[in-house]
PDB file of C-alpha atoms and ligand atoms in Angstrom:
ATOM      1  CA  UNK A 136       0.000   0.000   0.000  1.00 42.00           C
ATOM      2  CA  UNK A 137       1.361   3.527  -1.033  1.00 51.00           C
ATOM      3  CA  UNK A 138       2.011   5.680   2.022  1.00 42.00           C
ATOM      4  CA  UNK A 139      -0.109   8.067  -0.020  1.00 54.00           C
ATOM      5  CA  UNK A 140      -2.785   6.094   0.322  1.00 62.00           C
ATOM      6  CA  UNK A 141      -5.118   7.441   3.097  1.00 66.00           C
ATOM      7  CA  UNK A 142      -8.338   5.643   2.191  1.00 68.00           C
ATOM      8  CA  UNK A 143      -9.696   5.644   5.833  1.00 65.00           C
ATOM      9  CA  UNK A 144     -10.098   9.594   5.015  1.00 71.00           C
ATOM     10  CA  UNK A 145     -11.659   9.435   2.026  1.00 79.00           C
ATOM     11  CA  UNK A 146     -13.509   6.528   2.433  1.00 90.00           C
ATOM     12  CA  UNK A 147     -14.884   6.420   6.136  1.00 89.00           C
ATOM     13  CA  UNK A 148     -18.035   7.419   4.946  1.00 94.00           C
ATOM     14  CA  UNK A 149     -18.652   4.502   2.474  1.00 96.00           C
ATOM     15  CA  UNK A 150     -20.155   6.776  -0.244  1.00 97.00           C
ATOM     16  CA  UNK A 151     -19.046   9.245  -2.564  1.00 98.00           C
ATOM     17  CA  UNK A 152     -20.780  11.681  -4.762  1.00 98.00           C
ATOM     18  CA  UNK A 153     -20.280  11.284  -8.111  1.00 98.00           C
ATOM     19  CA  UNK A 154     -20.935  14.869  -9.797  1.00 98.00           C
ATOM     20  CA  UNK A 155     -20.872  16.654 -13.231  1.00 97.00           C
ATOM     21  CA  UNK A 156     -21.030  19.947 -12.208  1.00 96.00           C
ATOM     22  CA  UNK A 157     -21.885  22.217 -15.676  1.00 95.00           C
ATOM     23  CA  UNK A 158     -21.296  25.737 -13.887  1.00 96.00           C
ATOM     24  CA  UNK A 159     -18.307  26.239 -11.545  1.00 96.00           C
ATOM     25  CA  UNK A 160     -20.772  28.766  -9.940  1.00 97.00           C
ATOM     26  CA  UNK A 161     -22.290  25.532  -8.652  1.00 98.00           C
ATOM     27  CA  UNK A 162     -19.390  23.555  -7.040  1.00 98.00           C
ATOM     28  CA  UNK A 163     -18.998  24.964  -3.714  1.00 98.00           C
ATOM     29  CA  UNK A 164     -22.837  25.562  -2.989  1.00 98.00           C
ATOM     30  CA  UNK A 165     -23.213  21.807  -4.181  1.00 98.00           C
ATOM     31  CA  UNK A 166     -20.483  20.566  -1.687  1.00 98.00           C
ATOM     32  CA  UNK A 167     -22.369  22.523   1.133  1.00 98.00           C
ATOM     33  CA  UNK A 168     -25.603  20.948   0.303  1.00 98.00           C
ATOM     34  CA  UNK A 169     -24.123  17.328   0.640  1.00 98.00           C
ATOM     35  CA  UNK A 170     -21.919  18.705   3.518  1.00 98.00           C
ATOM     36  CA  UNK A 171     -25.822  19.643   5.355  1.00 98.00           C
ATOM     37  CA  UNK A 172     -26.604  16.323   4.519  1.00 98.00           C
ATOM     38  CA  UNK A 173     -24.033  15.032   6.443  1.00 98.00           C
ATOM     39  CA  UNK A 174     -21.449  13.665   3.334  1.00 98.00           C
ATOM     40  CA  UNK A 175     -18.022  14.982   3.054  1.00 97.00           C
ATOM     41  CA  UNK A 176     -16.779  13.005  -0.364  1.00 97.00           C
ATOM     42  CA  UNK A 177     -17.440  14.809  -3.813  1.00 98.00           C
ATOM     43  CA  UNK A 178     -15.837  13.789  -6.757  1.00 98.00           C
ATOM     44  CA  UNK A 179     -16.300  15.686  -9.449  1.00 98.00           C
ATOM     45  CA  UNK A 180     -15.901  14.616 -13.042  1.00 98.00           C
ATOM     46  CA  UNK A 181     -13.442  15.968 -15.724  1.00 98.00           C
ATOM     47  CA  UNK A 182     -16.825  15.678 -17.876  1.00 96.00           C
ATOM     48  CA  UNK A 183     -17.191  19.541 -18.059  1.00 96.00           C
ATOM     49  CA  UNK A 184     -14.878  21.869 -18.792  1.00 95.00           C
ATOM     50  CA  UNK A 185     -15.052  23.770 -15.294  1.00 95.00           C
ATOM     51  CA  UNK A 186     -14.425  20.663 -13.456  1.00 97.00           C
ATOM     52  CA  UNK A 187     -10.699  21.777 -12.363  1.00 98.00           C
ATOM     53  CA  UNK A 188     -11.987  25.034 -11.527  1.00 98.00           C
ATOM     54  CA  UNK A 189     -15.036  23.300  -9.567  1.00 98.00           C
ATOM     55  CA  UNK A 190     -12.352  21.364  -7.538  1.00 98.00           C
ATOM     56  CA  UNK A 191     -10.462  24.582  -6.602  1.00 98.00           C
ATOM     57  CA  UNK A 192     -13.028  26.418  -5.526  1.00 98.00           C
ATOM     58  CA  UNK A 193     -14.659  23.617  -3.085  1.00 98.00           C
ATOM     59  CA  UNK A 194     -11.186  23.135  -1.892  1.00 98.00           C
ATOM     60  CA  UNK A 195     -10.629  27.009  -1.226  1.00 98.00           C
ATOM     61  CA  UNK A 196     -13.792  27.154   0.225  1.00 98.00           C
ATOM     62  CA  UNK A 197     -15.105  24.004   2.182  1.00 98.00           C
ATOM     63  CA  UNK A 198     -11.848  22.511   3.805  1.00 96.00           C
ATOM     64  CA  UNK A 199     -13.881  19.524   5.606  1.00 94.00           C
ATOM     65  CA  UNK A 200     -14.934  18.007   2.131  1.00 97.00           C
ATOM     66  CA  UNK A 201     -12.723  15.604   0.737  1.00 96.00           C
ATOM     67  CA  UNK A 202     -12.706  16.614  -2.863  1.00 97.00           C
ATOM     68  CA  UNK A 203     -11.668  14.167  -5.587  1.00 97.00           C
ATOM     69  CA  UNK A 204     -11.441  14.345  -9.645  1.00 98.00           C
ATOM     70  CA  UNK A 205     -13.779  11.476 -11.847  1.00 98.00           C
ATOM     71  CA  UNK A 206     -13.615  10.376 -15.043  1.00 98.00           C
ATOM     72  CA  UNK A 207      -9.859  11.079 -15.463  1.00 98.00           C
ATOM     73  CA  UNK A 208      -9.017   9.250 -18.736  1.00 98.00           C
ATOM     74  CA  UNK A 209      -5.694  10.882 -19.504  1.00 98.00           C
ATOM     75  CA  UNK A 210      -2.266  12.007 -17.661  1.00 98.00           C
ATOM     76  CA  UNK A 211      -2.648  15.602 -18.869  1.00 98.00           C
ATOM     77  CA  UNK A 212      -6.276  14.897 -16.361  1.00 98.00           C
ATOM     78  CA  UNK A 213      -4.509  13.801 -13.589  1.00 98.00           C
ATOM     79  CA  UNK A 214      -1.808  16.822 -13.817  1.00 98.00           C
ATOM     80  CA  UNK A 215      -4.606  19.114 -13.877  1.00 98.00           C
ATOM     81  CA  UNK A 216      -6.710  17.131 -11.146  1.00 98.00           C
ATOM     82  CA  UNK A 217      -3.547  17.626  -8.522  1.00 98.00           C
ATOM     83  CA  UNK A 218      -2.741  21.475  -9.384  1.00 98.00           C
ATOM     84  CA  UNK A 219      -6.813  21.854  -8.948  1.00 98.00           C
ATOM     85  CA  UNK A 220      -5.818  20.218  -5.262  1.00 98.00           C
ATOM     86  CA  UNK A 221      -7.685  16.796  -5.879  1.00 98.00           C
ATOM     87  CA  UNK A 222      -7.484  15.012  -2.982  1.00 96.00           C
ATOM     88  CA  UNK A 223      -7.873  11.854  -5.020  1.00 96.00           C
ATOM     89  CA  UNK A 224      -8.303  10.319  -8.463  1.00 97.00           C
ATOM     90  CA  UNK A 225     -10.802   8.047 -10.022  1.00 98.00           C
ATOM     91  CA  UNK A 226     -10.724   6.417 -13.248  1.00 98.00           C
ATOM     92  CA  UNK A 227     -13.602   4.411 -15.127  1.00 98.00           C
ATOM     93  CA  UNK A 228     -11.181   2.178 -16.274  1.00 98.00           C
ATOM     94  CA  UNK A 229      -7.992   1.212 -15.897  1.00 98.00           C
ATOM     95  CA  UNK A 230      -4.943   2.814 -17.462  1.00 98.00           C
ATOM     96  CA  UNK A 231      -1.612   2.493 -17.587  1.00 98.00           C
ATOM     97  CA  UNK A 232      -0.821   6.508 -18.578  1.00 98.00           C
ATOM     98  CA  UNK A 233      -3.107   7.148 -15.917  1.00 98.00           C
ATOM     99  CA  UNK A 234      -1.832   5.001 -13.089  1.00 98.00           C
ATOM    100  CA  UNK A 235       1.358   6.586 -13.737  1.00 98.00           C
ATOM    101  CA  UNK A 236       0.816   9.834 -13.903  1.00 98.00           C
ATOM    102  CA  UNK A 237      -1.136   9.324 -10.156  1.00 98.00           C
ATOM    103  CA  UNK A 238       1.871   7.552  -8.930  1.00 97.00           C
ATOM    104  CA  UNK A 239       4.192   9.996 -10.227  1.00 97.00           C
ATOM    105  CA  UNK A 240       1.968  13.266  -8.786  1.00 97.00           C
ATOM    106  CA  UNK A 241       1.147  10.950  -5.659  1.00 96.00           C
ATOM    107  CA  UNK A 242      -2.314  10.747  -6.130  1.00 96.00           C
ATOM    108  CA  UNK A 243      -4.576   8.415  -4.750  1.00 96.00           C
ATOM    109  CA  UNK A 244      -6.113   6.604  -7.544  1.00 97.00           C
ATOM    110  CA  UNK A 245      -9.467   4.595  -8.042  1.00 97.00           C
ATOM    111  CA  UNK A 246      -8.979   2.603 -11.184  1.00 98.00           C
ATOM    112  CA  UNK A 247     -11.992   1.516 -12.716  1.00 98.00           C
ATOM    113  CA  UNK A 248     -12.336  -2.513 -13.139  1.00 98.00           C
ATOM    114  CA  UNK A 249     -14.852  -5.604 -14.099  1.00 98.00           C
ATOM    115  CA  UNK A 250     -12.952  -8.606 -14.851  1.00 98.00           C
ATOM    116  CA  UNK A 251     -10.247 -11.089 -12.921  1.00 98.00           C
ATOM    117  CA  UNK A 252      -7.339  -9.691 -15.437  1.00 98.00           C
ATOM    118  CA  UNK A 253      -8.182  -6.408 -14.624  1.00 98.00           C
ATOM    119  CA  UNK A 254      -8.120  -6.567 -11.134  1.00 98.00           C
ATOM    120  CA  UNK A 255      -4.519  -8.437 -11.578  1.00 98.00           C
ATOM    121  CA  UNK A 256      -3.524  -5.672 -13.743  1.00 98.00           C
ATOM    122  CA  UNK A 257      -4.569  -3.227 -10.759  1.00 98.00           C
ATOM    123  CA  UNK A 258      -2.947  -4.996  -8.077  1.00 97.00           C
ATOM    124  CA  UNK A 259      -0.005  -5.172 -10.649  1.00 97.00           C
ATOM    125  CA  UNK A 260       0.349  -1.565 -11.006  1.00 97.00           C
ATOM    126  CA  UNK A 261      -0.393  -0.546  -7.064  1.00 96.00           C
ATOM    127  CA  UNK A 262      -3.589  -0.083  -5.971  1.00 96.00           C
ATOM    128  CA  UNK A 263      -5.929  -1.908  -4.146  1.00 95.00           C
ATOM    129  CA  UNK A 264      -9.118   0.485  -3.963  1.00 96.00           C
ATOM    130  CA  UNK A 265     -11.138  -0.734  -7.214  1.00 97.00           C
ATOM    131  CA  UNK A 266     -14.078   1.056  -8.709  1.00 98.00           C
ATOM    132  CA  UNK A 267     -16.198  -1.906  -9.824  1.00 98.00           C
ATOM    133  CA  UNK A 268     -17.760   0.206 -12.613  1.00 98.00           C
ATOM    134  CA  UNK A 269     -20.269  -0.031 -13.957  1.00 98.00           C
ATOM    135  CA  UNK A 270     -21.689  -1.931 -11.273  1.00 98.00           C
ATOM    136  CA  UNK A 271     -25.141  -2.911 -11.700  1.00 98.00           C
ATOM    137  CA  UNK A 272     -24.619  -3.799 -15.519  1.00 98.00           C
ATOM    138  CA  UNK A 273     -22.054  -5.924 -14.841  1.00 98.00           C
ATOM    139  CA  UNK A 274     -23.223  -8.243 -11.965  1.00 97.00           C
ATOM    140  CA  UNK A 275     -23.665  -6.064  -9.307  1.00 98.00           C
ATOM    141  CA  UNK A 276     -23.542  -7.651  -5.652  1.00 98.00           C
ATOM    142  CA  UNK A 277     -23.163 -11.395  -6.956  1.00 98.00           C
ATOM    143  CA  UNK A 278     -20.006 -10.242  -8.836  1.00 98.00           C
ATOM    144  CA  UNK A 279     -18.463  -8.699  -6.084  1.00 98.00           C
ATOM    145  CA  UNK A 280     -19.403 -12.086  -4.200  1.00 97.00           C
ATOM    146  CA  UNK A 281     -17.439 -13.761  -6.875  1.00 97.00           C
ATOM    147  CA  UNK A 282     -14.230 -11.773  -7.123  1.00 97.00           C
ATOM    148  CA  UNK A 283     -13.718 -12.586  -3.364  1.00 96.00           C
ATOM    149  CA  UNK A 284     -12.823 -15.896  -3.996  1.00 95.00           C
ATOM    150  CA  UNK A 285      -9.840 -15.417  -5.563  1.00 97.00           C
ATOM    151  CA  UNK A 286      -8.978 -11.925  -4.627  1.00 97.00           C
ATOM    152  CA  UNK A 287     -10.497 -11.688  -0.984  1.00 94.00           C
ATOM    153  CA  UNK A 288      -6.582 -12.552   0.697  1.00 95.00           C
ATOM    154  CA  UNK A 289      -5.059  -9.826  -1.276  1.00 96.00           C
ATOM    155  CA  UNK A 290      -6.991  -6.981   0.471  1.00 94.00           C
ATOM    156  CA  UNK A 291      -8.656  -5.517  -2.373  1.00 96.00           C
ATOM    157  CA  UNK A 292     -11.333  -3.350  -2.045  1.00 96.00           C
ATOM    158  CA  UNK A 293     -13.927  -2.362  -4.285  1.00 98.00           C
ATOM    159  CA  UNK A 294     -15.877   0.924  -5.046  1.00 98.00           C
ATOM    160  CA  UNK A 295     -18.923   0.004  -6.618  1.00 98.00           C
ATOM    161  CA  UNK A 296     -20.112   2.903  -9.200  1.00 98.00           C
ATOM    162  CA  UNK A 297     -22.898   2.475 -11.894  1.00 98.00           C
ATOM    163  CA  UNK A 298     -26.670   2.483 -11.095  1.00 98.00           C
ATOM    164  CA  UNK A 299     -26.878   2.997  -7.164  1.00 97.00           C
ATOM    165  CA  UNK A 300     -29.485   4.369  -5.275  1.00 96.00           C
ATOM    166  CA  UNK A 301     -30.732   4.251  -1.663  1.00 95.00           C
ATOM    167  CA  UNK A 302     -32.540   1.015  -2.478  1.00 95.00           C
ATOM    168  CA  UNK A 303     -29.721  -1.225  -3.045  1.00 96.00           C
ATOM    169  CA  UNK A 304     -27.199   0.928  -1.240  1.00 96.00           C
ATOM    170  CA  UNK A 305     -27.522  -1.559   1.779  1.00 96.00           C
ATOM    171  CA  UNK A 306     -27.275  -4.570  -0.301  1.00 97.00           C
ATOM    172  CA  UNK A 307     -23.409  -3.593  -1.442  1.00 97.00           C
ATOM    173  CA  UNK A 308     -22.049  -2.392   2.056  1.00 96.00           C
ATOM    174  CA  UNK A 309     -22.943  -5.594   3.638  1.00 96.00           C
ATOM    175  CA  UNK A 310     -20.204  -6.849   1.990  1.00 96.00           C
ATOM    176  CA  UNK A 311     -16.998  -6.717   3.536  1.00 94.00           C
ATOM    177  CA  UNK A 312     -14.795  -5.929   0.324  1.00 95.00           C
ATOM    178  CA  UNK A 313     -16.308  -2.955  -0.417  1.00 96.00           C
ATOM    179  CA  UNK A 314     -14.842  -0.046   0.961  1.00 96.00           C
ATOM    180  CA  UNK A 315     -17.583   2.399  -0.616  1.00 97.00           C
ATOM    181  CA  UNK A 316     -19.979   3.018  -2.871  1.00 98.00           C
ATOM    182  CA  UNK A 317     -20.154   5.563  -5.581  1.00 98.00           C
ATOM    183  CA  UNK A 318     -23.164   6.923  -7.147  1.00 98.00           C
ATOM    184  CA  UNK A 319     -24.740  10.752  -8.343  1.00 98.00           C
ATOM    185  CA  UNK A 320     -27.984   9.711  -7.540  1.00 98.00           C
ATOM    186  CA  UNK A 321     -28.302  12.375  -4.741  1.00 98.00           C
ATOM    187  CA  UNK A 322     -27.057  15.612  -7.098  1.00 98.00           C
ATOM    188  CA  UNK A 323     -27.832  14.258 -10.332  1.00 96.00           C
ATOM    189  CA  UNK A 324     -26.535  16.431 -13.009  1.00 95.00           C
ATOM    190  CA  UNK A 325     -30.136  17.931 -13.149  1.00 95.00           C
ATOM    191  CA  UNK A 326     -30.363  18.510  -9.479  1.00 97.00           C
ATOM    192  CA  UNK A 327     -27.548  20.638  -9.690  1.00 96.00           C
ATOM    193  CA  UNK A 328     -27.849  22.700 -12.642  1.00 94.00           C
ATOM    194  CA  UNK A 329     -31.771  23.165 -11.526  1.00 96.00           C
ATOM    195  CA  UNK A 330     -29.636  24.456  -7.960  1.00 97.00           C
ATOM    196  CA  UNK A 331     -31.858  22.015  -5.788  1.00 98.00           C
ATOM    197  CA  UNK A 332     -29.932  22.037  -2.800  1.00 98.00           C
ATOM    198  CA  UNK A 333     -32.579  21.285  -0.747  1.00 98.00           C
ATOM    199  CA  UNK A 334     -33.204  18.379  -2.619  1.00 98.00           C
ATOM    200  CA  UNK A 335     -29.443  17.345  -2.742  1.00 98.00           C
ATOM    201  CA  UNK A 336     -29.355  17.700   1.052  1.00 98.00           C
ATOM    202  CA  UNK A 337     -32.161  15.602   1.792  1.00 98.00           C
ATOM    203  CA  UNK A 338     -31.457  12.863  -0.497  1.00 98.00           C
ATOM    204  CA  UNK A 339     -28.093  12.971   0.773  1.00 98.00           C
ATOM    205  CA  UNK A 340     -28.949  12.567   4.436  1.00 98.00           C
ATOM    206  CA  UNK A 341     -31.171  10.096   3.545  1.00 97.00           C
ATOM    207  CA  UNK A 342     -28.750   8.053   2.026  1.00 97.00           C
ATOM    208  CA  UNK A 343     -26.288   8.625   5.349  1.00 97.00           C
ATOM    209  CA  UNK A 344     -29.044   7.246   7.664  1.00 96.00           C
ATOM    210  CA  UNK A 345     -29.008   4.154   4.640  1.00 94.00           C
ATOM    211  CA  UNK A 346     -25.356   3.973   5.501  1.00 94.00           C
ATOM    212  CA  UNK A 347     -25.603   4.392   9.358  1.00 93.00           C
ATOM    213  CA  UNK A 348     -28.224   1.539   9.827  1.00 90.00           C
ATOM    214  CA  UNK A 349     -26.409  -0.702   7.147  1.00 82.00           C
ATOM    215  CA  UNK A 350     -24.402  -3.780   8.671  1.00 60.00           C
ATOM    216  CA  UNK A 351     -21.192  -4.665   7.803  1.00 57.00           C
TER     217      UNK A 351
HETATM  218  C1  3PG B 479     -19.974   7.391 -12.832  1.00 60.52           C
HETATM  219  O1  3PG B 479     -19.981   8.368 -13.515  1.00 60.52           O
HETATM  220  O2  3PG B 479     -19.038   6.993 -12.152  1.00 60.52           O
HETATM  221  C2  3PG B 479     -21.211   6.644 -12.850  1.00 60.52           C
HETATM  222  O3  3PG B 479     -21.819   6.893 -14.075  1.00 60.52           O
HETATM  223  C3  3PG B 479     -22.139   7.053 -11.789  1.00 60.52           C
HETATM  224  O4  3PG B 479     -23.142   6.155 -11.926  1.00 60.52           O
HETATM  225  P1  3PG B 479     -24.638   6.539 -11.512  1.00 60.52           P
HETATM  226  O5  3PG B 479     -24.949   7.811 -12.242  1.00 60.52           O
HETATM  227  O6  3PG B 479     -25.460   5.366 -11.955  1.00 60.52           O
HETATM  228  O7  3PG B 479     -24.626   6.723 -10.028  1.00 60.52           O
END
């Protein structure tokens, strides 16, 4: 494990916010609404082209969220993630310019993954915190069930992204080798642009009581 690696921060909460944030205007009014709703872990996707901007500004503002950079598909991402002050990385898939780049700029990185190989490739390259992306499509809890057979004694741990809601939040924490869960469902890219904080906020501490009654 990289000394970098300080997953118990970013993860502790066992869900993070998956956000495409159109109008940097929006970022750090969007982090307060999940803040209110008691969720400190944004990441916001290189989707848009404020999303480095969106990342500053939450990190200037807000310093209790942990602020992170999505859908980072390409080094020059990652280099512009880090000087944004991303406090991690996460990747749909799994790269090898990518993982680099994160080692290089010490960056805690969520690589995205489905299969066996990739997982090996993963654990090949450093890291150990998986998005299982997307999750639902591709076999969901029984999957993750499955890929802790082989992989269980290696201490990998999964971030399950990809058609999660408050419904079958419960379903993927009760199992131990995921560390979180991923999902926009609470500030959907609608929510946010409509400025529904209120909305955000509730759905968001609705999802933390999820998470609070959830056994693990
Ligand atoms: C992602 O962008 O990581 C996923 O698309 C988020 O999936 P969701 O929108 O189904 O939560």
């Amino acid at each position: 494990m990289h000394p970098f690696m300080d997953t118990d921060r970013f993860l502790s909460q066992r869900l993070i916010c998956v956000a495409v944030i159109d109008r940097a205007d929006d970022a750090v009014p969007l982090a307060e609404a999940l803040l209110a709703g008691g969720l400190n872990a944004i990441e916001v996707t290189f989707r848009t082209a404020g999303a480095a901007d969106a990342i500053a500004r939450i990190r200037r503002a807000l310093p209790d969220a942990v602020v992170g950079a999505g859908t980072l598909l390409t080094a020059d991402q990652v280099k512009q993630a880090v000087a944004a002050g991303a406090q991690f990385g996460v990747s749909p898939g799994l790269s090898e310019a990518v993982s680099r780049a994160a080692h290089d700029h010490r960056l805690p990185l969520f690589p995205g993954v489905v299969t066996p190989t990739e997982v090996m490739r993963a654990l090949d390259l450093g890291w150990k915190h998986l998005k299982f992306f997307p999750a639902e499509t591709f076999g969901g809890v029984n999957a993750l069930k499955a890929l802790a057979g082989p992989f269980g004694h290696t201490g990998v741990k999964f971030i399950p992204t990809g058609g999660i809601s408050a419904a079958n939040l419960p379903a993927y924490l009760a199992l131990p080798q995921v560390a979180a869960v991923g999902g926009s469902w609470m500030a959907e890219r609608k929510l946010v642009a409509e400025k529904s904080w209120g909305k955000i906020t509730a759905l968001t501490a609705e999802a933390m009581k999820v998470i609070s009654l959830a056994k693990v």
